[in-house]
Structure formats: structure tokens, C-alpha cells
PDB file of C-alpha atoms and ligand atoms in Angstrom:
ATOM      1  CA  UNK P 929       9.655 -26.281 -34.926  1.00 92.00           C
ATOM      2  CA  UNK P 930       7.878 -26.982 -31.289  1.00 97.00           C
ATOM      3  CA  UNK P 931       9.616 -28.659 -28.326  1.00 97.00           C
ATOM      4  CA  UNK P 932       7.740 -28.233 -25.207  1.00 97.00           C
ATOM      5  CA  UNK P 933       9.516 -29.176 -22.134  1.00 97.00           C
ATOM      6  CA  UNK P 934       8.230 -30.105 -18.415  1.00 97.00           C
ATOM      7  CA  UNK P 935       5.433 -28.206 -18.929  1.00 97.00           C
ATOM      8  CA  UNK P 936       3.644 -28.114 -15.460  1.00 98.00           C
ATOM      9  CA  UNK P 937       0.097 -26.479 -15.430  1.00 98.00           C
ATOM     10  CA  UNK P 938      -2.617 -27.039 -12.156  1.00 97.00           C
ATOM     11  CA  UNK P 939      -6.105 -25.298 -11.849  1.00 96.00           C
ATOM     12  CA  UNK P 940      -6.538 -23.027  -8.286  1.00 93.00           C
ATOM     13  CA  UNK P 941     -10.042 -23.777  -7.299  1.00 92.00           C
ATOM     14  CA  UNK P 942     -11.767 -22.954  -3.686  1.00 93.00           C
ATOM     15  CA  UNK P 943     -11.320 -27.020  -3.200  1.00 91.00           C
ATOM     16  CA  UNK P 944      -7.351 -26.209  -3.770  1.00 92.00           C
ATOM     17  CA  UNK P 945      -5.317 -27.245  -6.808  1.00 93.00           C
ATOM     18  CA  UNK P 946      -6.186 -29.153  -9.847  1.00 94.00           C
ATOM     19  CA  UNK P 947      -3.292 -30.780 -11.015  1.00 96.00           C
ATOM     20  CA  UNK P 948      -3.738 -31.049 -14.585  1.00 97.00           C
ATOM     21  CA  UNK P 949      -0.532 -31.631 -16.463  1.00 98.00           C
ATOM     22  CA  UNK P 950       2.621 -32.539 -14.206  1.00 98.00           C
ATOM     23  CA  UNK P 951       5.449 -32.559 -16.925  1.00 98.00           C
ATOM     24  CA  UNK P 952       4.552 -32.700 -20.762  1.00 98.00           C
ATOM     25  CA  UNK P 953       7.255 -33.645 -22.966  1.00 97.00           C
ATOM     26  CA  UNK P 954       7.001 -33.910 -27.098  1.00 97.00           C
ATOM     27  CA  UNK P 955       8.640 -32.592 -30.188  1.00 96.00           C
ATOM     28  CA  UNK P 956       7.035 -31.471 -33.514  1.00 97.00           C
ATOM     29  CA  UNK P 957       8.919 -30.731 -36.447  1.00 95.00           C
ATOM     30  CA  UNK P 958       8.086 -28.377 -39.383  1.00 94.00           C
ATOM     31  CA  UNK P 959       5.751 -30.700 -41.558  1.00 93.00           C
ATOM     32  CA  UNK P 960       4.783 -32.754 -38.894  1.00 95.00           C
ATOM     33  CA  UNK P 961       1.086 -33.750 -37.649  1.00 97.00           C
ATOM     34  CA  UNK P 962       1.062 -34.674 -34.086  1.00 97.00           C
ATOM     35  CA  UNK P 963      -2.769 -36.266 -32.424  1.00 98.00           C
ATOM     36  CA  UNK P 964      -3.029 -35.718 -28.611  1.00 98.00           C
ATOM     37  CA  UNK P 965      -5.600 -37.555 -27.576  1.00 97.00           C
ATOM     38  CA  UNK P 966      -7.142 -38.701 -24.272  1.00 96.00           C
ATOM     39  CA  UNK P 967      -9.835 -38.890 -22.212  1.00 94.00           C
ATOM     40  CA  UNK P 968     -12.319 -36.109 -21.531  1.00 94.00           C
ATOM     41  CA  UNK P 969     -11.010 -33.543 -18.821  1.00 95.00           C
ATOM     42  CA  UNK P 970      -7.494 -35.427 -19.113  1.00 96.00           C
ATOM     43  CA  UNK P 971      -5.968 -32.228 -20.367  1.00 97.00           C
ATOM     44  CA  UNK P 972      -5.806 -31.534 -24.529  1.00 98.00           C
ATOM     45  CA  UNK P 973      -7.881 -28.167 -23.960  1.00 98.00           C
ATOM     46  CA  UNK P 974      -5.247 -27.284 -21.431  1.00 98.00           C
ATOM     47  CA  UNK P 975      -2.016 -28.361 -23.040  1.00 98.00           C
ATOM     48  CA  UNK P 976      -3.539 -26.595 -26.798  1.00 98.00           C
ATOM     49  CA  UNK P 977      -3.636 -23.418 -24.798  1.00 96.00           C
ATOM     50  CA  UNK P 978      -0.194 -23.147 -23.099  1.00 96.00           C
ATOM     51  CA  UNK P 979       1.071 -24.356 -26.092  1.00 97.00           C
ATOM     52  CA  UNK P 980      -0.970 -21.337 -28.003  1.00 96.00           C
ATOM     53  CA  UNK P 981       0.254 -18.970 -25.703  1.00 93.00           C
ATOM     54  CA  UNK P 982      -2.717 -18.490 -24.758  1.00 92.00           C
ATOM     55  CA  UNK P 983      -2.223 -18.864 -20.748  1.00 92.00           C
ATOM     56  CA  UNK P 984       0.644 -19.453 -18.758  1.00 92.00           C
ATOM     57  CA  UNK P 985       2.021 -22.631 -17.817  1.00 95.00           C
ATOM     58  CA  UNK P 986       3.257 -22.847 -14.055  1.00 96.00           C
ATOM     59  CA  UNK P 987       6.600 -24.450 -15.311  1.00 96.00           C
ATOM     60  CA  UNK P 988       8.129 -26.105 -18.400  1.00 97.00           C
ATOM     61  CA  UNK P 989       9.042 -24.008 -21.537  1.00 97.00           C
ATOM     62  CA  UNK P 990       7.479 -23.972 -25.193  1.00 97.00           C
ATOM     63  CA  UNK P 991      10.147 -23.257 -27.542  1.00 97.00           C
ATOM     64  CA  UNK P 992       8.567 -22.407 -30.768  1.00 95.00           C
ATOM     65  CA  UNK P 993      10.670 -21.764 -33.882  1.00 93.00           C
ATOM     66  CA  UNK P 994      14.105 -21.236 -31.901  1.00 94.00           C
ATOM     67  CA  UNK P 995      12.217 -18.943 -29.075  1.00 93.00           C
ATOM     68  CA  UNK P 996      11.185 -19.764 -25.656  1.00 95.00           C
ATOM     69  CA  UNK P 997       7.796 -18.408 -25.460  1.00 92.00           C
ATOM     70  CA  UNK P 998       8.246 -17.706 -21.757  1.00 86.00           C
ATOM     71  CA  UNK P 999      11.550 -15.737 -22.121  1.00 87.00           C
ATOM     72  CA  UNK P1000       9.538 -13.139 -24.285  1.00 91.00           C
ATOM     73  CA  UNK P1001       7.918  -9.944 -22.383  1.00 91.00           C
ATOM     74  CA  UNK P1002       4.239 -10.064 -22.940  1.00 91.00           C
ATOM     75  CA  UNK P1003       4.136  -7.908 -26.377  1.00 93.00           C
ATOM     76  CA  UNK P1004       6.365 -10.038 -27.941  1.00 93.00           C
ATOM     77  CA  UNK P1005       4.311 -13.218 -26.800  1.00 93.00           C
ATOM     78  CA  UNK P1006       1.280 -11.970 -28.951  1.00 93.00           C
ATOM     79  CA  UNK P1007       2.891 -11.053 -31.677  1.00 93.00           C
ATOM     80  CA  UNK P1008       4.607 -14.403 -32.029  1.00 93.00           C
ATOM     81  CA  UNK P1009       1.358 -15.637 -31.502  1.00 94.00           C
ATOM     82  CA  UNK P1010      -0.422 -13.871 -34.400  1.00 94.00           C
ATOM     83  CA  UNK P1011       2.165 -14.369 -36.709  1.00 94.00           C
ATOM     84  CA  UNK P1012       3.586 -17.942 -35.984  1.00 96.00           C
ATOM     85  CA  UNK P1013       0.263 -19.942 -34.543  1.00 97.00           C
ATOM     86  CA  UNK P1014      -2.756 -20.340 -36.112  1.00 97.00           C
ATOM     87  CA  UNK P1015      -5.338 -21.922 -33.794  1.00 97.00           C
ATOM     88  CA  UNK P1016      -8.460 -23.849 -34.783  1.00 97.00           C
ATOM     89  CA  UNK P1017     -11.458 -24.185 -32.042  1.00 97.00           C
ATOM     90  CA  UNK P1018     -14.058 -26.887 -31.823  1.00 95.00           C
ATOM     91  CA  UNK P1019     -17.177 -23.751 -31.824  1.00 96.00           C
ATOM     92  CA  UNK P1020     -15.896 -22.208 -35.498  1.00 95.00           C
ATOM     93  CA  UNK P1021     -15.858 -18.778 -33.757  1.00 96.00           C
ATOM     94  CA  UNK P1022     -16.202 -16.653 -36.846  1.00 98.00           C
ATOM     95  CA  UNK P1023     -17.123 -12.566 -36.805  1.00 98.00           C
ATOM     96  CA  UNK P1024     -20.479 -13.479 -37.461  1.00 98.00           C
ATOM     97  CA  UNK P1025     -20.588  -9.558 -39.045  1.00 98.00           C
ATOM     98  CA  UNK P1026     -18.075 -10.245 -41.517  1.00 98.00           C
ATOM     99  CA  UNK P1027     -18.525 -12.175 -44.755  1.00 98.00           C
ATOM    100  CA  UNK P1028     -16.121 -15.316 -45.321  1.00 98.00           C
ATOM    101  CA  UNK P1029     -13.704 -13.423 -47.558  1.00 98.00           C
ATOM    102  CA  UNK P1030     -13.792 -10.639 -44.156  1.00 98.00           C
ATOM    103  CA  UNK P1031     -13.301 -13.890 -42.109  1.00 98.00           C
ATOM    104  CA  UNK P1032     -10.359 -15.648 -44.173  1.00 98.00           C
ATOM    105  CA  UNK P1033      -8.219 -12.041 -43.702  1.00 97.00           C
ATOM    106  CA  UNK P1034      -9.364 -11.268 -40.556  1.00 97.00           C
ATOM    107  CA  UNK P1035      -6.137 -12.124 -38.426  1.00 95.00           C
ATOM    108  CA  UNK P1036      -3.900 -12.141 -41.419  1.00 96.00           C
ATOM    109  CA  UNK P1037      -4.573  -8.712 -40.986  1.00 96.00           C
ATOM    110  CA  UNK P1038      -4.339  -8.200 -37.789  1.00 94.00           C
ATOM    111  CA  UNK P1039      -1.150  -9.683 -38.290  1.00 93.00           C
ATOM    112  CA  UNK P1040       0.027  -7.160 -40.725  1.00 94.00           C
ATOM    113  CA  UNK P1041       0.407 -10.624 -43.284  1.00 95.00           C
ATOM    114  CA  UNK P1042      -2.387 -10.276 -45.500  1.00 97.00           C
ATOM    115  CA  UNK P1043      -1.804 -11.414 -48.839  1.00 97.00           C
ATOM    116  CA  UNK P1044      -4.409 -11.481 -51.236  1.00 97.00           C
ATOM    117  CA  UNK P1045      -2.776 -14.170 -53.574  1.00 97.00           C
ATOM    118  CA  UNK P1046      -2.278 -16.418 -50.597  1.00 97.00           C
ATOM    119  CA  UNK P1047      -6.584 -15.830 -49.247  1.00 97.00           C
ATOM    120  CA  UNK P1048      -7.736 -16.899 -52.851  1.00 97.00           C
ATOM    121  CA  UNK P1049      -5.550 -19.762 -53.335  1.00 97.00           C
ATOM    122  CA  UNK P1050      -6.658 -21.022 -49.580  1.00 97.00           C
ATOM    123  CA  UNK P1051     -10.252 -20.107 -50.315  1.00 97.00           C
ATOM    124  CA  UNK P1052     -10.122 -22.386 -53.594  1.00 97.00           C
ATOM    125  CA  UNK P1053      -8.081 -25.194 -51.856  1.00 96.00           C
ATOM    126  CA  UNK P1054     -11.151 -24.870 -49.115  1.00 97.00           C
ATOM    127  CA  UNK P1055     -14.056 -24.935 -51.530  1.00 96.00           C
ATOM    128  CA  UNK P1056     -15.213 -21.746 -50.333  1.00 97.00           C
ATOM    129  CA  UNK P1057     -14.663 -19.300 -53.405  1.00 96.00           C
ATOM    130  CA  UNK P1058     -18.330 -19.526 -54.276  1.00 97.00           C
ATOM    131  CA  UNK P1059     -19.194 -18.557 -50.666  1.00 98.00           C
ATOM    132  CA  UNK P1060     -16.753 -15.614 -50.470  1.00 97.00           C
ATOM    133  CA  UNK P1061     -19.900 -13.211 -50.060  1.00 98.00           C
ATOM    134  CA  UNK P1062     -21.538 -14.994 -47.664  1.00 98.00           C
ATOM    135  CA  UNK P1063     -22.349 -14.932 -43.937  1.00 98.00           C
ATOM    136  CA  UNK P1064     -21.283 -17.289 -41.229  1.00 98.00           C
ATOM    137  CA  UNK P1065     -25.118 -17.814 -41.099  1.00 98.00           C
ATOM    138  CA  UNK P1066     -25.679 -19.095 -44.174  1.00 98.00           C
ATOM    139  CA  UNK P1067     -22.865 -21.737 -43.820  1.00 98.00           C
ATOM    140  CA  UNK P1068     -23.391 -25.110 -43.131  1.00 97.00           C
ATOM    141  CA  UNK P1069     -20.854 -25.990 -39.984  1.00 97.00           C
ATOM    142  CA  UNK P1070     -18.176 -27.951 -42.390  1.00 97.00           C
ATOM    143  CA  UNK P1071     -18.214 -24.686 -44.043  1.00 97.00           C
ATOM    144  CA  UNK P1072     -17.498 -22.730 -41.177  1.00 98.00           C
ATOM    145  CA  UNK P1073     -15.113 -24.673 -40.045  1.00 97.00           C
ATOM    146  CA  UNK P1074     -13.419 -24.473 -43.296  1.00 97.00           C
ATOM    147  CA  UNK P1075     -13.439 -20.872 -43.198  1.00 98.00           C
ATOM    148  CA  UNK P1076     -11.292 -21.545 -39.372  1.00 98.00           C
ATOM    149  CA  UNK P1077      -8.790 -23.245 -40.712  1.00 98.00           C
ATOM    150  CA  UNK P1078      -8.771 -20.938 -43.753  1.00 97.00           C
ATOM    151  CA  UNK P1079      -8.174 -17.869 -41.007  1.00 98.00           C
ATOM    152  CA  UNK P1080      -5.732 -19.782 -39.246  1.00 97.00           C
ATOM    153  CA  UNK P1081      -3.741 -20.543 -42.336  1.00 97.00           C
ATOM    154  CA  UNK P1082      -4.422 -17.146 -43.952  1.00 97.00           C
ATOM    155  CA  UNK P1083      -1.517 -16.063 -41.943  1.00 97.00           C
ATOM    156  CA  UNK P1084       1.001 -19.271 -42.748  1.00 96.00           C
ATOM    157  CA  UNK P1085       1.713 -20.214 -39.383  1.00 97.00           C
ATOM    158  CA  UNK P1086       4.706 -22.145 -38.274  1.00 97.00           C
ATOM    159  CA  UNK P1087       2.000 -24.100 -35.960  1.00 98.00           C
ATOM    160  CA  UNK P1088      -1.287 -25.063 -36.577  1.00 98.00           C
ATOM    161  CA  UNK P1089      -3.134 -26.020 -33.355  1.00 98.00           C
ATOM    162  CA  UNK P1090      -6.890 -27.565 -33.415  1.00 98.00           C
ATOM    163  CA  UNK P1091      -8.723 -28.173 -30.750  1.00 98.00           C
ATOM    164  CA  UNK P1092     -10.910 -31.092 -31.259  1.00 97.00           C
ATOM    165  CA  UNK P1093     -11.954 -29.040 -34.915  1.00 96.00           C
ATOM    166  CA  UNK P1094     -14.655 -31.698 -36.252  1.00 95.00           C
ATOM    167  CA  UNK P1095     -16.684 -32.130 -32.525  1.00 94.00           C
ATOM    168  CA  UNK P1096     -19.310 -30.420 -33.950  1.00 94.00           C
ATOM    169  CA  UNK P1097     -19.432 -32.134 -37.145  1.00 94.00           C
ATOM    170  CA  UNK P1098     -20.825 -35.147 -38.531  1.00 94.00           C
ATOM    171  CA  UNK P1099     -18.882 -37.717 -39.676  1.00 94.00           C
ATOM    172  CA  UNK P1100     -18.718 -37.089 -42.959  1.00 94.00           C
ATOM    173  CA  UNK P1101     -18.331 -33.081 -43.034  1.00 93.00           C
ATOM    174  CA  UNK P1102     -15.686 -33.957 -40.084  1.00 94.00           C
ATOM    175  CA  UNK P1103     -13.720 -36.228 -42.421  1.00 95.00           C
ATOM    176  CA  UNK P1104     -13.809 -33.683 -44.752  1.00 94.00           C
ATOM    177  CA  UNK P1105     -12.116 -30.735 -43.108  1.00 95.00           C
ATOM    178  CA  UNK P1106      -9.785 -33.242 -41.641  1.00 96.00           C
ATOM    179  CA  UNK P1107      -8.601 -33.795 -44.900  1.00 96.00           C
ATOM    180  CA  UNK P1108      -8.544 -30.255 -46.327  1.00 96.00           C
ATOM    181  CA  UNK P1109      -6.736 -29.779 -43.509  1.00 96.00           C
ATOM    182  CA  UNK P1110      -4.026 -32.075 -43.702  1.00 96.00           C
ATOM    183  CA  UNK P1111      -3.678 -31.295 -47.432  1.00 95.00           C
ATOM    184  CA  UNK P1112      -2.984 -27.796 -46.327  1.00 96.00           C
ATOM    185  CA  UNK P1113      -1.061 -28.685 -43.868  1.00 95.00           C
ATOM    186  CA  UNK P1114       1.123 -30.655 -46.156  1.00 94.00           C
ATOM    187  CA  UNK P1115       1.433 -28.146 -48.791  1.00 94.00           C
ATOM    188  CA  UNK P1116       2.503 -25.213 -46.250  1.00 95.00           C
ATOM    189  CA  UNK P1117       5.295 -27.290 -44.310  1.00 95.00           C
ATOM    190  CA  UNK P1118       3.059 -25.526 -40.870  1.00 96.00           C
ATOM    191  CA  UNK P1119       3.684 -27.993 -38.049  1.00 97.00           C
ATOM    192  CA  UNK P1120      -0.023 -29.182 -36.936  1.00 98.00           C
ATOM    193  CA  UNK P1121      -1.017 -30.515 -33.359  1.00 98.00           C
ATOM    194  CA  UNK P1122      -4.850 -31.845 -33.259  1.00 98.00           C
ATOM    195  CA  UNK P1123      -6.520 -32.878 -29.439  1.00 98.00           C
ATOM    196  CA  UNK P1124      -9.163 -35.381 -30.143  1.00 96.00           C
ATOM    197  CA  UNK P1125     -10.826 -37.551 -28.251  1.00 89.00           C
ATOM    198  CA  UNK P1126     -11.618 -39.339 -31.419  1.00 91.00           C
ATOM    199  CA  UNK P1127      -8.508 -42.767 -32.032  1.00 92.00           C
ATOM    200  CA  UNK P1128     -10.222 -43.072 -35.676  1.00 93.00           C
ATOM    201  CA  UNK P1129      -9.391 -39.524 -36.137  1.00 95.00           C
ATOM    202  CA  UNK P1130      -6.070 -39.607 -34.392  1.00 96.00           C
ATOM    203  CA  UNK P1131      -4.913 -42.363 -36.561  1.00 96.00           C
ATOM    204  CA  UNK P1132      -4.925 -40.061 -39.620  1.00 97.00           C
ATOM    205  CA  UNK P1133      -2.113 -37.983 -38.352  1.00 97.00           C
ATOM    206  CA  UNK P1134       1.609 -38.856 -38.580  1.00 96.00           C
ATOM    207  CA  UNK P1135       2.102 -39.517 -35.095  1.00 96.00           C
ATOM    208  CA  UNK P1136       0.017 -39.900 -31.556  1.00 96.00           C
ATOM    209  CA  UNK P1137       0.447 -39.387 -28.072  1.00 97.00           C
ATOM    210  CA  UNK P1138      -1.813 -39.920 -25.098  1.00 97.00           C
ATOM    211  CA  UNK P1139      -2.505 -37.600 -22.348  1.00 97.00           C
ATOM    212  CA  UNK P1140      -2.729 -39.608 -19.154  1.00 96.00           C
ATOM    213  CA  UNK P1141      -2.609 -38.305 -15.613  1.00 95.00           C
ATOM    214  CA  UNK P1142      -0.771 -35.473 -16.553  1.00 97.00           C
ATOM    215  CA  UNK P1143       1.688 -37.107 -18.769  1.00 97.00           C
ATOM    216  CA  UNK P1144       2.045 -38.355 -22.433  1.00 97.00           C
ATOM    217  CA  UNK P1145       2.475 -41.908 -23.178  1.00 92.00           C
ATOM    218  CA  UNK P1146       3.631 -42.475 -27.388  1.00 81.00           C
ATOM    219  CA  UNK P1147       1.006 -44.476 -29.040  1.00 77.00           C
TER     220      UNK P1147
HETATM  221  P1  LIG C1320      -9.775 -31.909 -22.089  1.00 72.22           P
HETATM  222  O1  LIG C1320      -9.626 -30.857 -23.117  1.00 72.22           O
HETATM  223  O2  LIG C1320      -8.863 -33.081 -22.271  1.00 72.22           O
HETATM  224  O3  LIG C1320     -11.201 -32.366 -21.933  1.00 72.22           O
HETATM  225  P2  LIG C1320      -9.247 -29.761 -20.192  1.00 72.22           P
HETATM  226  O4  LIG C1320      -7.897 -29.270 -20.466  1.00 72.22           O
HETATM  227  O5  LIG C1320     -10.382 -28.960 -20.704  1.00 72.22           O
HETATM  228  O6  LIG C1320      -9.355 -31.287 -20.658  1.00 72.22           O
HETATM  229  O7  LIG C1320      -9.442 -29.905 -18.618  1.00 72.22           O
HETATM  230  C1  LIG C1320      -8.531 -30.627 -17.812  1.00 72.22           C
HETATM  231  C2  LIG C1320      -8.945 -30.526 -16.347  1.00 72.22           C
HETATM  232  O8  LIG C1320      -8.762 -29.202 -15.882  1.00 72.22           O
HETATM  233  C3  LIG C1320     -10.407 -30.873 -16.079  1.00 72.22           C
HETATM  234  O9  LIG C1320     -10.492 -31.527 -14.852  1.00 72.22           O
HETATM  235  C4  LIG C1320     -11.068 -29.510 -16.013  1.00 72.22           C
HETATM  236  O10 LIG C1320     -12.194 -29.562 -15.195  1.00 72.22           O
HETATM  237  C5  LIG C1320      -9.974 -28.656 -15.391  1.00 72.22           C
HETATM  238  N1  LIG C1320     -10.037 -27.245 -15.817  1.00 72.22           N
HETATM  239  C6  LIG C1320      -9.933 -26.787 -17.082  1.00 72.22           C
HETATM  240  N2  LIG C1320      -9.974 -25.438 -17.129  1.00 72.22           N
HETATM  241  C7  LIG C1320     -10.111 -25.041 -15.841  1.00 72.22           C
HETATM  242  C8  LIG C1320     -10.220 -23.761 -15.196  1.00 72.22           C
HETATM  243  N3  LIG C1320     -10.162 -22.630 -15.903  1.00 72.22           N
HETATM  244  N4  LIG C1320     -10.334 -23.753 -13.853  1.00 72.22           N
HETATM  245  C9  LIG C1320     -10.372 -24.884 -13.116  1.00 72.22           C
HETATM  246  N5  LIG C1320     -10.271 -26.119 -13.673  1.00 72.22           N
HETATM  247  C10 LIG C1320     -10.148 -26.197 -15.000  1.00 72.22           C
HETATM  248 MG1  LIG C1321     -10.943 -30.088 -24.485  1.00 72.22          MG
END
């Protein structure tokens, strides 16, 4: 589903350049739940956004679902990227104007793939059918993020990318949505790659790597 190849990606700064990932290999097949973890500043953010198309890597290539991302012009990179990725952020970043049924469509709109069936079933899977009306306000943050992932999905992605998703959880609501997650994750064959700092988090996934001056080590 993914392969990302030699990926290459350094930070210009006024000091000169930041070097931040010098040739990133890894795989991810459809079904598949990858944990990139590392230390602080080694990278994840980084790698999470090439990967989401989301800025340009310097070299390398992402292949996603047969297609090198960087062989596409720039309209065809954003579609693939609202119709194939679905991409989770540690802040829940929800339209705090829009209720959580608004929310859970929002990009599956966008995307021209809204499908009403598919929101409801995802908002019961979620827990959230009783909060359908409400605002991002008057969520607790494991709701929130629930709604994310719920957006993310909404669309059925080929790749599901989250960005350290429970750092702003407790422990328990973080558990939580960790598991929802990978439950939905499971049941709609996505691909999913998680950065987390967290090893008792990474360990839940099928498979781990670790970001290391600029290169991944299998765990
Ligand atoms: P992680 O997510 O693992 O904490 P990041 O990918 O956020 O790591 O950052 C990796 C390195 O790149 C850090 O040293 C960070 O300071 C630097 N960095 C990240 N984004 C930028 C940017 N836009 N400009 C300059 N340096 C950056
Ligand atoms: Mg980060």
C-alpha cells in the first residue's frame, strides 16, 4: 500500500541546514499498523508529513497505492491526498463551528466521498452517536479525538497517519482511542502509521521502527 524510499528531508535555517532524515526506508501493507517511534525532535512529525503529502521531501519517493506521490503535478497530489490519506493530529483540530456529525463529514465531503451509511456506522463504532449534536466544546478531549479519527476515516483512506494522537490524553482516554482506532483500522483494511514517543503505546501495533539520526532501525 506505502513504500517510501530514500526519503531525504533537511530544515534551511539562518544557522544553515538541519539534516533531519538522510534516507528513510519502510513498507506498509494494506491492513498493516506500523509505530515510528523515537526520540523528541528525531523526526516522526517530519517523516508523518512527507509521507502525508503534506510538504516536500528533498529526495526519496512515497509510492502510495501504485503512485509515486512526487511524479503527480500538484492537483493531483491533493486530491490523492483527500481521498487516499486520512491524517490524525496530536491538537484534535476540529471546526470548532461545526457540530460532530458537521465534523465526521467534513473532509469526506470535501472529498466528494460522503456517505451517510458509512458516518453513522463510524459514529456508532466511535461512541459518539449520542454526541452527534454537539460542539467540539462540549467534548471531553477522548471525544474529540474520536471525532479525528472518525473524519479521517469518514473518507476510507488507503492510509491512516497519526501523529502522536493520544499526547494530549490521559492514559486511560489515550488507551481508549488507541483501541477504537485499531478496531477501525482492522475492520477497513486502511494501512495505519502512528509516531509516538510512547514504547508502551508502540508495542500495540503490528510492527515498530525507530527513527534514529535520520534513519530507521526495526525494533
Ligand atoms: P519529532 O516529531 O520526532 O519530535 P520533528 O519532525 O518535529 O521531530 O523535528 C525534527 C527536527 O527538525 C527537529 O530538530 C526540529 O527542530 C526540526 N524542524 C522541524 N520542523 C522544522 C522547520 N519547519 N524548520 C526548521 N526546523 C524544523
Ligand atoms: Mg512530532
Amino acid at each position: 500500500m506505502l513504500r517510501v524510499e530514500g526519503l531525504h528531508k533537511s530544515y534551511s535555517t539562518p544557522q544553515g541546514a538541519i539534516p533531519v532524515l538522510r534516507g528513510v526506508d519502510f513498507a506498509l501493507a494494506a491492513g498493516a499498523s506500523l509505530a515510528l517511534t523515537g526520540e523528541s525532535g528525531s523526526g516522526k512529525s517530519t517523516l508523518l508529513h512527507l509521507v502525508g503529502a503534506l510538504d516536500d521531501a528533498d529526495a526519496g519517493e512515497i509510492i502510495l497505492d501504485g503512485v509515486a506521490l512526487t511524479l503527480l503535478s500538484e492537483h493531483a497530489r491533493a486530491a490523492a491526498r483527500r481521498e487516499k490519506i486520512g491524517i490524525v493530529f496530536q491538537q484534535f483540530n476540529l471546526i470548532p463551528s461545526l457540530t460532530v456529525a458537521e465534523n465526521l463529514g467534513f473532509q469526506a465531503r470535501l472529498a466528494g466521498r460522503f456517505d451517510p451509511t458509512w458516518q453513522e456506522e463510524l459514529a456508532d463504532r466511535l461512541g459518539l452517536a449520542a454526541l452527534a449534536a454537539r460542539y467540539p466544546e462540549e467534548l471531553s478531549g477522548g471525544q474529540q479525538q474520536r471525532v479525528a479519527i472518525g473524519r479521517a476515516l469518514a473518507v476510507r483512506p488507503k492510509l491512516l497517519l497519526a501523529d502522536e494522537p493520544t499526547g494530549n490524553l490521559d492514559e486511560a482516554s489515550g488507551d481508549k482511542v488507541l483501541a477504537l482506532a485499531l478496531d477501525l483500522v482492522a475492520a477497513t483494511g486502511c494501512a495505519f502509521l502512528m509516531a509516538t514517543h510512547s514504547e508502551r503505546l508502540a508495542a500495540r501495533l503490528q510492527c515498530r521502527v525507530r527513527l534514529d539520526a535520520g534513519v530507521l532501525a526495526a525494533q
